[in-house]
Amino acid sequence: MILDVEKGFGHEPPRYDLCIVGAGAAGITLALELEATGLRVCLLEAGGAVYEAETQRLFEGEVSGQKYPTLRDTRVGALGGSTTVWAGWCRPLEALDFDPREWCDAGGWPFGLDELRPWYARAHKICGLAACDYDPEHWVGVLGANRLLPGDSGFSNEIFHIGPQDFGDRY
């Protein structure tokens, strides 16, 4: 059920066990997972069903530290969040992604790749992706060897999956 607060409830507002703020990829995923437990979940989104320039102004702000595009240019305030404009390219993290970085005071992640590995199949389902197989050798059989770089090229083949682009539409 979608309620538009600007139109009013017409009665006493519904009661929920839990409220999640933000209906992007993370918020929608959390809401779906928690709803499956039987909890009454409220998912709040500041934006509407589609992109609106007025709502996007909520994302104005400064970015400090590393050079990074403006907040307004990297987030979307609408049902589905930034998934309304992303390309949907997905691939698992690699072990080196969890390593500490000397330029980052916060250090590395508090856990390693092995702790995430069991969750990738579930994430694939939520993202609407195909089988969780990123081994280039598997894809030689699917795509043909001529679609991948030869092993002696000095480069490596990295496999990405592309899922549906808009969680707002999907869910």
PDB file of C-alpha atoms in Angstrom, residues 44-100:
ATOM      1  CA  LEU A  44       9.256   6.227   4.026  1.00  0.00           C
ATOM      2  CA  GLU A  45      10.441   8.018   0.883  1.00  0.00           C
ATOM      3  CA  ALA A  46      10.768  11.803   0.644  1.00  0.00           C
ATOM      4  CA  GLY A  47      10.341  11.730  -3.122  1.00  0.00           C
ATOM      5  CA  GLY A  48       7.433  10.680  -5.268  1.00  0.00           C
ATOM      6  CA  ALA A  49       6.942   7.780  -7.627  1.00  0.00           C
ATOM      7  CA  VAL A  50       9.213   9.449 -10.206  1.00  0.00           C
ATOM      8  CA  TYR A  51      12.048  12.001 -10.284  1.00  0.00           C
ATOM      9  CA  GLU A  52      10.989  15.553  -9.444  1.00  0.00           C
ATOM     10  CA  ALA A  53      13.394  18.514  -9.519  1.00  0.00           C
ATOM     11  CA  GLU A  54      11.766  19.999  -6.407  1.00  0.00           C
ATOM     12  CA  THR A  55      12.477  16.868  -4.352  1.00  0.00           C
ATOM     13  CA  GLN A  56      15.992  16.585  -5.728  1.00  0.00           C
ATOM     14  CA  ARG A  57      16.830  19.896  -4.053  1.00  0.00           C
ATOM     15  CA  LEU A  58      16.733  18.010  -0.725  1.00  0.00           C
ATOM     16  CA  PHE A  59      20.063  16.480  -1.723  1.00  0.00           C
ATOM     17  CA  GLU A  60      21.958  19.753  -1.957  1.00  0.00           C
ATOM     18  CA  GLY A  61      24.985  19.799   0.308  1.00  0.00           C
ATOM     19  CA  GLU A  62      28.750  19.944   0.423  1.00  0.00           C
ATOM     20  CA  VAL A  63      31.117  17.019   0.036  1.00  0.00           C
ATOM     21  CA  SER A  64      34.379  17.200   1.962  1.00  0.00           C
ATOM     22  CA  GLY A  65      37.436  14.984   1.903  1.00  0.00           C
ATOM     23  CA  GLN A  66      37.978  12.994  -1.276  1.00  0.00           C
ATOM     24  CA  LYS A  67      37.008  14.640  -4.558  1.00  0.00           C
ATOM     25  CA  TYR A  68      33.489  13.398  -5.293  1.00  0.00           C
ATOM     26  CA  PRO A  69      30.541  14.634  -7.361  1.00  0.00           C
ATOM     27  CA  THR A  70      27.903  16.669  -5.545  1.00  0.00           C
ATOM     28  CA  LEU A  71      25.325  14.848  -3.435  1.00  0.00           C
ATOM     29  CA  ARG A  72      22.569  16.090  -5.718  1.00  0.00           C
ATOM     30  CA  ASP A  73      24.274  14.447  -8.709  1.00  0.00           C
ATOM     31  CA  THR A  74      24.767  11.045  -7.053  1.00  0.00           C
ATOM     32  CA  ARG A  75      21.420  10.429  -5.326  1.00  0.00           C
ATOM     33  CA  VAL A  76      17.814  10.414  -6.501  1.00  0.00           C
ATOM     34  CA  GLY A  77      14.888  11.261  -4.235  1.00  0.00           C
ATOM     35  CA  ALA A  78      12.153   9.017  -5.632  1.00  0.00           C
ATOM     36  CA  LEU A  79      10.667   5.579  -5.056  1.00  0.00           C
ATOM     37  CA  GLY A  80      13.562   3.289  -5.979  1.00  0.00           C
ATOM     38  CA  GLY A  81      16.199   5.903  -5.103  1.00  0.00           C
ATOM     39  CA  SER A  82      19.321   5.871  -7.244  1.00  0.00           C
ATOM     40  CA  THR A  83      18.251   2.578  -8.844  1.00  0.00           C
ATOM     41  CA  THR A  84      15.941   4.690 -11.022  1.00  0.00           C
ATOM     42  CA  VAL A  85      19.028   5.893 -12.897  1.00  0.00           C
ATOM     43  CA  TRP A  86      21.761   3.303 -12.298  1.00  0.00           C
ATOM     44  CA  ALA A  87      22.939   0.884 -14.943  1.00  0.00           C
ATOM     45  CA  GLY A  88      22.369  -2.122 -12.670  1.00  0.00           C
ATOM     46  CA  TRP A  89      25.920  -3.445 -13.046  1.00  0.00           C
ATOM     47  CA  CYS A  90      26.697  -5.843 -10.186  1.00  0.00           C
ATOM     48  CA  ARG A  91      29.579  -8.042  -9.142  1.00  0.00           C
ATOM     49  CA  PRO A  92      30.765  -9.397  -5.798  1.00  0.00           C
ATOM     50  CA  LEU A  93      33.467  -7.639  -3.866  1.00  0.00           C
ATOM     51  CA  GLU A  94      36.950  -9.160  -3.899  1.00  0.00           C
ATOM     52  CA  ALA A  95      39.154  -9.964  -0.893  1.00  0.00           C
ATOM     53  CA  LEU A  96      41.311  -6.881  -1.526  1.00  0.00           C
ATOM     54  CA  ASP A  97      38.239  -4.631  -1.210  1.00  0.00           C
ATOM     55  CA  PHE A  98      38.217  -5.381   2.532  1.00  0.00           C
ATOM     56  CA  ASP A  99      41.876  -4.500   3.114  1.00  0.00           C
ATOM     57  CA  PRO A 100      42.849  -1.358   5.047  1.00  0.00           C
TER      58      PRO A 100
END
